[in-house]
mmCIF file of C-alpha atoms in Angstrom:
data_model
loop_
_atom_site.group_PDB
_atom_site.id
_atom_site.type_symbol
_atom_site.label_atom_id
_atom_site.label_comp_id
_atom_site.label_asym_id
_atom_site.label_seq_id
_atom_site.Cartn_x
_atom_site.Cartn_y
_atom_site.Cartn_z
ATOM 1 C CA MET Y 1 0.000 0.000 0.000
ATOM 2 C CA SER Y 2 1.064 3.515 -0.622
ATOM 3 C CA GLU Y 3 0.791 4.314 3.087
ATOM 4 C CA HIS Y 4 3.770 2.129 3.678
ATOM 5 C CA GLN Y 5 5.883 4.126 1.273
ATOM 6 C CA ASN Y 6 4.680 7.528 2.340
ATOM 7 C CA LEU Y 7 4.384 8.126 6.032
ATOM 8 C CA MET Y 8 3.305 11.707 5.578
ATOM 9 C CA VAL Y 9 1.874 13.399 2.501
ATOM 10 C CA CYS Y 10 1.128 17.121 2.372
ATOM 11 C CA THR Y 11 -0.673 18.484 -0.671
ATOM 12 C CA GLY Y 12 -1.026 22.216 -1.081
ATOM 13 C CA LEU Y 13 -1.078 22.523 2.694
ATOM 14 C CA THR Y 14 -2.014 26.089 3.628
ATOM 15 C CA LYS Y 15 -2.701 27.782 6.948
ATOM 16 C CA LEU Y 16 -3.910 31.334 7.358
ATOM 17 C CA PHE Y 17 -4.118 33.269 10.600
ATOM 18 C CA GLY Y 18 -6.492 36.046 9.554
ATOM 19 C CA LYS Y 19 -4.724 37.593 6.597
ATOM 20 C CA LYS Y 20 -1.354 36.254 7.582
ATOM 21 C CA GLN Y 21 -0.082 33.288 5.592
ATOM 22 C CA ALA Y 22 1.619 30.965 8.054
ATOM 23 C CA LEU Y 23 2.019 28.155 5.499
ATOM 24 C CA THR Y 24 1.494 28.485 1.765
ATOM 25 C CA GLY Y 25 0.852 25.541 -0.555
ATOM 26 C CA LEU Y 26 3.239 23.105 1.067
ATOM 27 C CA ASN Y 27 3.802 19.938 -0.989
ATOM 28 C CA LEU Y 28 5.896 17.398 0.855
ATOM 29 C CA THR Y 29 6.191 13.628 1.133
ATOM 30 C CA LEU Y 30 8.111 11.922 3.918
ATOM 31 C CA GLY Y 31 8.995 8.240 3.732
ATOM 32 C CA PRO Y 32 9.775 5.839 6.592
ATOM 33 C CA GLY Y 33 13.218 5.352 8.106
ATOM 34 C CA LYS Y 34 14.369 8.957 7.907
ATOM 35 C CA ILE Y 35 15.629 11.559 10.315
ATOM 36 C CA VAL Y 36 14.525 14.910 8.954
ATOM 37 C CA GLY Y 37 15.514 18.406 10.059
ATOM 38 C CA LEU Y 38 12.782 21.033 9.893
ATOM 39 C CA LEU Y 39 14.695 24.277 9.562
ATOM 40 C CA GLY Y 40 13.786 27.896 9.091
ATOM 41 C CA PRO Y 41 14.081 31.259 10.820
ATOM 42 C CA ASN Y 42 11.638 32.373 13.508
ATOM 43 C CA GLY Y 43 8.127 32.698 12.176
ATOM 44 C CA SER Y 44 8.746 30.591 9.076
ATOM 45 C CA GLY Y 45 5.960 28.125 9.873
ATOM 46 C CA LYS Y 46 7.769 25.226 11.548
ATOM 47 C CA THR Y 47 5.559 24.999 14.605
ATOM 48 C CA THR Y 48 2.421 25.632 12.536
ATOM 49 C CA PHE Y 49 3.384 22.695 10.333
ATOM 50 C CA LEU Y 50 3.908 20.382 13.305
ATOM 51 C CA LYS Y 51 0.638 21.509 14.881
ATOM 52 C CA LEU Y 52 -1.215 20.788 11.644
ATOM 53 C CA ALA Y 53 0.348 17.329 11.622
ATOM 54 C CA ASN Y 54 -1.097 16.730 15.083
ATOM 55 C CA GLY Y 55 -4.552 18.115 14.447
ATOM 56 C CA LEU Y 56 -4.012 20.986 16.869
ATOM 57 C CA LEU Y 57 -4.698 23.292 13.944
ATOM 58 C CA GLN Y 58 -6.927 22.685 10.953
ATOM 59 C CA PRO Y 59 -5.633 23.497 7.459
ATOM 60 C CA SER Y 60 -7.126 26.527 5.698
ATOM 61 C CA GLY Y 61 -6.486 24.745 2.427
ATOM 62 C CA GLY Y 62 -4.898 21.586 1.037
ATOM 63 C CA SER Y 63 -4.450 18.440 3.074
ATOM 64 C CA ILE Y 64 -2.062 16.549 5.295
ATOM 65 C CA LEU Y 65 -2.244 12.770 5.605
ATOM 66 C CA ILE Y 66 -0.290 10.581 7.993
ATOM 67 C CA GLY Y 67 -0.329 6.875 7.188
ATOM 68 C CA GLY Y 68 -3.247 7.653 4.891
ATOM 69 C CA HIS Y 69 -5.355 9.385 7.565
ATOM 70 C CA ALA Y 70 -6.043 13.000 8.355
ATOM 71 C CA PRO Y 71 -4.675 13.892 11.820
ATOM 72 C CA GLY Y 72 -7.023 12.418 14.436
ATOM 73 C CA CYS Y 73 -7.464 9.329 16.612
ATOM 74 C CA GLU Y 74 -5.791 6.953 14.144
ATOM 75 C CA THR Y 75 -2.754 9.152 13.713
ATOM 76 C CA HIS Y 76 -2.322 9.976 17.406
ATOM 77 C CA SER Y 77 -1.634 6.303 18.034
ATOM 78 C CA ILE Y 78 1.322 6.301 15.643
ATOM 79 C CA VAL Y 79 2.628 9.844 16.124
ATOM 80 C CA ALA Y 80 4.713 10.894 19.124
ATOM 81 C CA TYR Y 81 4.698 14.665 19.412
ATOM 82 C CA LEU Y 82 6.891 16.921 21.490
ATOM 83 C CA PRO Y 83 5.254 20.369 21.543
ATOM 84 C CA ASP Y 84 7.227 23.584 21.699
ATOM 85 C CA ARG Y 85 5.912 24.392 25.160
ATOM 86 C CA MET Y 86 5.433 22.736 28.542
ATOM 87 C CA TYR Y 87 2.251 20.814 29.045
ATOM 88 C CA LEU Y 88 3.196 19.056 32.271
ATOM 89 C CA ASN Y 89 1.019 19.140 35.364
ATOM 90 C CA ASP Y 90 3.074 20.693 38.118
ATOM 91 C CA TRP Y 91 1.601 18.542 40.877
ATOM 92 C CA MET Y 92 2.724 15.296 39.282
ATOM 93 C CA ARG Y 93 5.859 13.413 40.136
ATOM 94 C CA ILE Y 94 8.008 12.137 37.247
ATOM 95 C CA ARG Y 95 6.813 8.645 38.083
ATOM 96 C CA ASP Y 96 3.142 9.731 37.797
ATOM 97 C CA LEU Y 97 3.750 11.231 34.395
ATOM 98 C CA VAL Y 98 5.489 8.096 33.148
ATOM 99 C CA ASP Y 99 2.606 5.930 34.427
ATOM 100 C CA PHE Y 100 0.137 8.279 32.794
ATOM 101 C CA PHE Y 101 1.861 7.878 29.450
ATOM 102 C CA ALA Y 102 2.122 4.107 29.902
ATOM 103 C CA ASP Y 103 -1.660 3.962 30.506
ATOM 104 C CA PHE Y 104 -2.450 6.243 27.642
ATOM 105 C CA TYR Y 105 -0.264 4.936 24.824
ATOM 106 C CA ALA Y 106 -0.206 1.266 23.857
ATOM 107 C CA ASP Y 107 3.233 1.695 22.303
ATOM 108 C CA PHE Y 108 4.838 3.178 25.439
ATOM 109 C CA ASP Y 109 7.961 1.333 26.592
ATOM 110 C CA LEU Y 110 8.081 1.748 30.365
ATOM 111 C CA ALA Y 111 11.441 0.022 30.833
ATOM 112 C CA LYS Y 112 13.021 2.286 28.275
ATOM 113 C CA ALA Y 113 11.619 5.420 29.903
ATOM 114 C CA MET Y 114 12.992 4.373 33.293
ATOM 115 C CA GLU Y 115 16.372 3.603 31.767
ATOM 116 C CA MET Y 116 16.554 7.020 30.113
ATOM 117 C CA LEU Y 117 15.556 8.748 33.352
ATOM 118 C CA GLN Y 118 18.323 6.923 35.151
ATOM 119 C CA THR Y 119 20.954 7.796 32.549
ATOM 120 C CA LEU Y 120 20.084 11.476 32.839
ATOM 121 C CA HIS Y 121 20.102 11.221 36.649
ATOM 122 C CA LEU Y 122 16.452 12.093 37.019
ATOM 123 C CA SER Y 123 14.717 10.708 40.072
ATOM 124 C CA PRO Y 124 11.198 9.340 39.404
ATOM 125 C CA SER Y 125 10.034 10.576 42.796
ATOM 126 C CA ASP Y 126 10.853 14.227 42.014
ATOM 127 C CA CYS Y 127 7.881 16.510 41.743
ATOM 128 C CA LEU Y 128 7.641 18.240 38.356
ATOM 129 C CA LYS Y 129 7.100 21.578 40.082
ATOM 130 C CA THR Y 130 10.595 21.436 41.574
ATOM 131 C CA LEU Y 131 12.384 20.831 38.267
ATOM 132 C CA SER Y 132 14.279 23.446 36.284
ATOM 133 C CA LYS Y 133 13.142 24.414 32.788
ATOM 134 C CA GLY Y 134 15.825 22.327 31.092
ATOM 135 C CA THR Y 135 15.100 19.313 33.297
ATOM 136 C CA LYS Y 136 11.391 19.516 32.507
ATOM 137 C CA GLU Y 137 12.278 19.534 28.827
ATOM 138 C CA LYS Y 138 14.342 16.408 29.320
ATOM 139 C CA VAL Y 139 11.434 14.651 31.055
ATOM 140 C CA GLN Y 140 9.056 15.678 28.309
ATOM 141 C CA LEU Y 141 11.422 14.424 25.653
ATOM 142 C CA ILE Y 142 11.931 11.104 27.458
ATOM 143 C CA VAL Y 143 8.218 10.313 27.620
ATOM 144 C CA THR Y 144 7.928 11.198 23.926
ATOM 145 C CA MET Y 145 10.891 9.111 22.806
ATOM 146 C CA ALA Y 146 9.937 6.145 24.981
ATOM 147 C CA ARG Y 147 7.030 5.454 22.670
ATOM 148 C CA ARG Y 148 7.490 3.031 19.805
ATOM 149 C CA ALA Y 149 5.856 5.355 17.341
ATOM 150 C CA GLN Y 150 6.089 5.460 13.574
ATOM 151 C CA LEU Y 151 6.477 9.187 13.378
ATOM 152 C CA TYR Y 152 8.169 11.411 15.946
ATOM 153 C CA LEU Y 153 7.529 15.118 15.610
ATOM 154 C CA LEU Y 154 9.894 17.019 17.858
ATOM 155 C CA ASP Y 155 9.493 20.783 18.114
ATOM 156 C CA GLU Y 156 12.772 22.265 19.385
ATOM 157 C CA PRO Y 157 13.793 19.240 21.468
ATOM 158 C CA ILE Y 158 17.327 20.344 22.300
ATOM 159 C CA GLY Y 159 17.100 24.110 22.580
ATOM 160 C CA GLY Y 160 16.904 24.347 26.345
ATOM 161 C CA VAL Y 161 19.098 21.459 27.458
ATOM 162 C CA ASP Y 162 22.806 21.472 28.239
ATOM 163 C CA PRO Y 163 25.324 20.286 25.614
ATOM 164 C CA ALA Y 164 26.086 16.995 27.399
ATOM 165 C CA ALA Y 165 22.404 16.070 27.581
ATOM 166 C CA ARG Y 166 22.050 17.244 23.984
ATOM 167 C CA ASP Y 167 24.607 14.651 22.902
ATOM 168 C CA TYR Y 168 22.760 12.000 24.863
ATOM 169 C CA ILE Y 169 19.433 12.973 23.319
ATOM 170 C CA LEU Y 170 20.870 12.841 19.811
ATOM 171 C CA SER Y 171 22.394 9.436 20.455
ATOM 172 C CA THR Y 172 19.026 8.308 21.841
ATOM 173 C CA ILE Y 173 17.349 9.438 18.645
ATOM 174 C CA LEU Y 174 19.974 7.531 16.649
ATOM 175 C CA GLN Y 175 19.612 4.374 18.722
ATOM 176 C CA ASN Y 176 15.863 4.606 18.431
ATOM 177 C CA TYR Y 177 16.171 4.792 14.723
ATOM 178 C CA SER Y 178 14.417 2.006 12.888
ATOM 179 C CA GLU Y 179 13.586 1.430 9.261
ATOM 180 C CA ASN Y 180 9.911 1.926 9.959
ATOM 181 C CA SER Y 181 9.930 5.125 11.918
ATOM 182 C CA THR Y 182 10.710 8.659 10.890
ATOM 183 C CA VAL Y 183 11.816 11.507 13.137
ATOM 184 C CA VAL Y 184 11.190 15.155 12.284
ATOM 185 C CA ILE Y 185 13.212 17.604 14.379
ATOM 186 C CA SER Y 186 12.636 21.325 14.271
ATOM 187 C CA THR Y 187 15.601 23.281 15.571
ATOM 188 C CA HIS Y 188 17.919 26.230 15.179
ATOM 189 C CA LEU Y 189 20.932 24.257 16.363
ATOM 190 C CA ILE Y 190 21.746 22.973 12.895
ATOM 191 C CA ALA Y 191 25.460 22.388 13.373
ATOM 192 C CA ASP Y 192 24.706 20.169 16.379
ATOM 193 C CA ILE Y 193 22.332 17.868 14.569
ATOM 194 C CA GLU Y 194 23.501 18.022 10.981
ATOM 195 C CA ARG Y 195 25.400 14.743 11.005
ATOM 196 C CA VAL Y 196 22.395 12.954 12.445
ATOM 197 C CA LEU Y 197 20.029 14.025 9.676
ATOM 198 C CA ASP Y 198 19.137 12.321 6.404
ATOM 199 C CA GLU Y 199 17.137 15.138 4.922
ATOM 200 C CA VAL Y 200 16.419 18.764 5.638
ATOM 201 C CA ILE Y 201 13.398 20.931 4.994
ATOM 202 C CA PHE Y 202 13.996 24.675 4.678
ATOM 203 C CA LEU Y 203 10.926 26.790 5.312
ATOM 204 C CA LYS Y 204 10.927 30.468 4.428
ATOM 205 C CA GLU Y 205 7.946 32.657 5.200
ATOM 206 C CA GLY Y 206 5.626 29.679 5.073
ATOM 207 C CA GLU Y 207 6.948 28.297 1.817
ATOM 208 C CA LEU Y 208 9.065 25.259 1.103
ATOM 209 C CA LYS Y 209 12.434 26.626 0.081
ATOM 210 C CA LEU Y 210 14.415 23.398 -0.088
ATOM 211 C CA PHE Y 211 13.931 19.707 0.591
ATOM 212 C CA ASP Y 212 16.996 17.553 0.026
ATOM 213 C CA THR Y 213 19.452 15.180 1.691
ATOM 214 C CA VAL Y 214 22.309 16.593 3.767
ATOM 215 C CA ASP Y 215 24.934 14.937 1.598
ATOM 216 C CA ASN Y 216 23.363 16.173 -1.636
ATOM 217 C CA ILE Y 217 23.482 19.700 -0.269
ATOM 218 C CA ARG Y 218 27.107 19.323 0.789
ATOM 219 C CA GLU Y 219 28.011 17.807 -2.572
ATOM 220 C CA ARG Y 220 26.272 20.496 -4.570
ATOM 221 C CA GLU Y 221 27.099 23.533 -2.450
ATOM 222 C CA GLY Y 222 30.461 22.483 -1.041
ATOM 223 C CA LYS Y 223 29.340 23.684 2.358
ATOM 224 C CA SER Y 224 27.476 22.442 5.384
ATOM 225 C CA VAL Y 225 23.726 22.825 5.832
ATOM 226 C CA ASP Y 226 24.470 25.208 8.688
ATOM 227 C CA GLN Y 227 26.498 27.481 6.408
ATOM 228 C CA LEU Y 228 23.894 27.268 3.651
ATOM 229 C CA PHE Y 229 21.177 28.213 6.132
ATOM 230 C CA ARG Y 230 23.116 31.296 7.209
ATOM 231 C CA GLU Y 231 23.419 32.365 3.571
ATOM 232 C CA VAL Y 232 19.855 31.649 2.490
ATOM 233 C CA PHE Y 233 18.404 33.424 5.506
ATOM 234 C CA ALA Y 234 21.034 36.161 5.907
ATOM 235 C CA CYS Y 235 19.509 39.240 7.508
ATOM 236 C CA MET X 1 38.294 5.883 17.287
ATOM 237 C CA ASP X 2 37.781 9.601 16.668
ATOM 238 C CA TRP X 3 35.787 10.497 13.622
ATOM 239 C CA GLN X 4 36.723 13.871 12.169
ATOM 240 C CA LEU X 5 34.041 15.395 10.018
ATOM 241 C CA SER X 6 34.613 18.658 8.201
ATOM 242 C CA ASN X 7 31.924 20.995 6.952
ATOM 243 C CA ASP X 8 32.693 21.339 3.294
ATOM 244 C CA ARG X 9 32.174 17.799 1.991
ATOM 245 C CA PRO X 10 29.529 15.070 2.046
ATOM 246 C CA ILE X 11 29.579 13.158 5.302
ATOM 247 C CA TYR X 12 29.422 9.720 3.699
ATOM 248 C CA LEU X 13 32.622 10.372 1.693
ATOM 249 C CA GLN X 14 34.468 11.412 4.834
ATOM 250 C CA LEU X 15 33.263 8.322 6.663
ATOM 251 C CA ALA X 16 34.340 6.088 3.762
ATOM 252 C CA GLU X 17 37.813 7.676 3.735
ATOM 253 C CA GLN X 18 38.230 7.149 7.445
ATOM 254 C CA ILE X 19 37.211 3.514 7.225
ATOM 255 C CA VAL X 20 39.818 3.089 4.459
ATOM 256 C CA GLN X 21 42.420 4.657 6.726
ATOM 257 C CA GLN X 22 41.535 2.206 9.472
ATOM 258 C CA ILE X 23 41.867 -0.695 7.047
ATOM 259 C CA LEU X 24 45.274 0.552 5.844
ATOM 260 C CA GLY X 25 46.368 1.239 9.392
ATOM 261 C CA GLY X 26 45.720 -2.383 10.305
ATOM 262 C CA ARG X 27 42.799 -1.867 12.629
ATOM 263 C CA TYR X 28 40.737 -4.008 10.265
ATOM 264 C CA PRO X 29 43.189 -6.426 8.588
ATOM 265 C CA PRO X 30 42.470 -8.146 5.240
ATOM 266 C CA ALA X 31 39.601 -10.676 5.440
ATOM 267 C CA SER X 32 38.588 -9.482 8.904
ATOM 268 C CA ARG X 33 35.028 -8.709 9.878
ATOM 269 C CA LEU X 34 33.849 -5.115 10.147
ATOM 270 C CA PRO X 35 31.518 -3.864 12.881
ATOM 271 C CA SER X 36 27.881 -3.405 11.929
ATOM 272 C CA VAL X 37 26.626 -0.224 10.307
ATOM 273 C CA ARG X 38 24.569 0.571 13.372
ATOM 274 C CA GLU X 39 27.532 0.129 15.694
ATOM 275 C CA LEU X 40 29.817 2.371 13.653
ATOM 276 C CA ALA X 41 27.065 4.958 13.139
ATOM 277 C CA ALA X 42 26.523 5.185 16.887
ATOM 278 C CA GLN X 43 30.264 5.503 17.419
ATOM 279 C CA ALA X 44 30.599 8.320 14.897
ATOM 280 C CA GLY X 45 27.339 9.932 15.993
ATOM 281 C CA VAL X 46 25.974 9.875 12.464
ATOM 282 C CA ASN X 47 22.810 8.702 10.805
ATOM 283 C CA PRO X 48 22.893 4.938 10.061
ATOM 284 C CA ASN X 49 21.744 5.640 6.495
ATOM 285 C CA THR X 50 24.828 7.807 5.980
ATOM 286 C CA MET X 51 27.131 5.077 7.319
ATOM 287 C CA GLN X 52 25.345 2.602 5.072
ATOM 288 C CA ARG X 53 26.100 4.818 2.119
ATOM 289 C CA ALA X 54 29.780 4.995 3.088
ATOM 290 C CA PHE X 55 29.893 1.192 3.078
ATOM 291 C CA ALA X 56 28.078 1.047 -0.264
ATOM 292 C CA GLU X 57 30.847 3.256 -1.645
ATOM 293 C CA LEU X 58 33.562 0.925 -0.304
ATOM 294 C CA GLU X 59 31.706 -2.115 -1.655
ATOM 295 C CA ARG X 60 31.531 -0.479 -5.042
ATOM 296 C CA GLU X 61 35.305 -0.003 -4.971
ATOM 297 C CA GLY X 62 35.686 -3.637 -3.952
ATOM 298 C CA LEU X 63 37.593 -2.887 -0.770
ATOM 299 C CA VAL X 64 34.783 -4.202 1.401
ATOM 300 C CA LEU X 65 32.692 -7.274 0.637
ATOM 301 C CA SER X 66 29.209 -7.835 1.875
ATOM 302 C CA ASN X 67 28.665 -11.333 3.173
ATOM 303 C CA ARG X 68 25.028 -12.202 3.504
ATOM 304 C CA THR X 69 25.386 -14.255 6.655
ATOM 305 C CA ALA X 70 28.361 -12.697 8.370
ATOM 306 C CA GLY X 71 28.036 -8.960 7.833
ATOM 307 C CA ARG X 72 30.835 -7.222 6.000
ATOM 308 C CA ILE X 73 34.460 -8.206 5.639
ATOM 309 C CA VAL X 74 37.570 -6.432 4.379
ATOM 310 C CA THR X 75 38.793 -7.774 1.035
ATOM 311 C CA GLU X 76 41.452 -10.517 1.042
ATOM 312 C CA ASP X 77 43.057 -8.883 -1.971
ATOM 313 C CA ILE X 78 46.272 -7.627 -0.384
ATOM 314 C CA GLU X 79 47.439 -6.245 -3.718
ATOM 315 C CA MET X 80 44.411 -3.980 -3.863
ATOM 316 C CA ILE X 81 45.022 -2.728 -0.351
ATOM 317 C CA GLU X 82 48.664 -2.033 -1.219
ATOM 318 C CA GLN X 83 47.576 -0.158 -4.320
ATOM 319 C CA ILE X 84 45.282 2.077 -2.296
ATOM 320 C CA ARG X 85 48.021 2.588 0.266
ATOM 321 C CA THR X 86 50.366 3.783 -2.490
ATOM 322 C CA GLN X 87 47.713 6.093 -3.928
ATOM 323 C CA MET X 88 47.139 7.653 -0.516
ATOM 324 C CA ALA X 89 50.897 8.064 -0.011
ATOM 325 C CA ILE X 90 51.197 9.886 -3.320
ATOM 326 C CA LYS X 91 48.405 12.219 -2.333
ATOM 327 C CA GLN X 92 50.175 12.994 0.955
ATOM 328 C CA ILE X 93 53.441 13.650 -0.874
ATOM 329 C CA GLU X 94 51.750 15.956 -3.344
ATOM 330 C CA ALA X 95 50.151 17.940 -0.549
ATOM 331 C CA PHE X 96 53.454 18.106 1.348
ATOM 332 C CA LEU X 97 55.409 19.226 -1.710
ATOM 333 C CA SER X 98 52.891 21.908 -2.551
ATOM 334 C CA ASN X 99 53.161 23.249 1.007
ATOM 335 C CA MET X 100 56.949 23.225 0.834
ATOM 336 C CA ARG X 101 56.892 25.035 -2.500
ATOM 337 C CA GLN X 102 54.776 27.712 -0.913
ATOM 338 C CA LEU X 103 57.518 28.099 1.698
ATOM 339 C CA GLY X 104 59.974 28.681 -1.151
ATOM 340 C CA PHE X 105 61.776 25.327 -1.257
ATOM 341 C CA THR X 106 62.687 23.617 -4.519
ATOM 342 C CA ASP X 107 61.978 19.905 -4.784
ATOM 343 C CA THR X 108 65.736 19.157 -4.639
ATOM 344 C CA GLN X 109 66.069 21.163 -1.426
ATOM 345 C CA VAL X 110 63.109 19.284 0.013
ATOM 346 C CA THR X 111 64.753 15.953 -0.809
ATOM 347 C CA GLN X 112 67.970 17.099 0.903
ATOM 348 C CA LEU X 113 66.047 18.252 3.943
ATOM 349 C CA LEU X 114 64.235 14.939 4.131
ATOM 350 C CA GLU X 115 67.520 13.001 3.974
ATOM 351 C CA GLN X 116 69.043 15.147 6.722
ATOM 352 C CA TYR X 117 65.936 14.689 8.810
ATOM 353 C CA ALA X 118 65.947 10.912 8.320
ATOM 354 C CA LYS X 119 69.606 10.770 9.443
ATOM 355 C CA LYS X 120 68.864 12.777 12.563
ATOM 356 C CA GLU X 121 65.990 10.471 13.417
ATOM 357 C CA GLU X 122 68.244 7.448 12.935
ATOM 358 C CA ASN X 123 70.831 8.889 15.313
ATOM 359 C CA LYS X 124 68.096 9.546 17.858
ATOM 360 C CA ASP X 125 67.033 5.928 17.736
ATOM 361 C CA VAL X 126 70.572 4.677 18.397
#
């Protein structure tokens, strides 16, 4: 079936906020087994795109299909989403949150979540309220990555965490990698993640500027994606 | 093993070159088994698909053979390995000579310098 080949298909995907065009006619197909960087300056439509993929926003035009379905119940079971903001309940302990996820998602791997918590020296009995911003981000990322999803949509997963934890998170994403699942990472820290990526998407003012593999870009341009980004979006 | 990746060239080519260096350097002798793609990708902190592509490149050159049951092995063809070693040596010499020329040395002067240097090193060893 075509769903197997194309995990996500966007056709003329458009989102308007009043008169403002947040996304304009985005055509994009993502296959399985890829790690994809979603790159673009502030306000280029990255978060809007990820929200559309999760049904948190409805398209103003065009369509987005994940595994053949519009975002909804069917897709939530195969998509693990890390939003760009905190959604944690302050009164919970880390352990409560992990149990909550384990109850909620059939594909949640409890053992893996506990192992990741331990590696990052996070105590399950800590109350979420007492955690720093960066630590909360780590917890949120752990419960997202501990799912065995087909599509991971990570909105700025490494922005707020320290460089050592960043390395760990990237290696976790790499170890998690399977031929069936695809990871989309939106970030500004291109140099940090470039060697982890298969493909990159450049968004500029809501339009698809470039969609290609990292090595194709390096071959063609003779420079890294990070350098290309700085040129394309020079202020 | 430290993997050095520069910014100006495709990652898979750099990975392939560094695997070749490890084969020439004896870390992976002829006919020996290579670690899995996943293992090496984790070690280098790169995407497994990129490491896979590096191996595909080496397989195309014939330096690495894919063995359906036992992963990948280095070729047994010692002649081929020697040939690649010589090619790499020539490249190093060319780069060295071009640097020396920039410093204003003629090739004859460079040869003399090298001989003097070799003698000094010999005396050190004794």
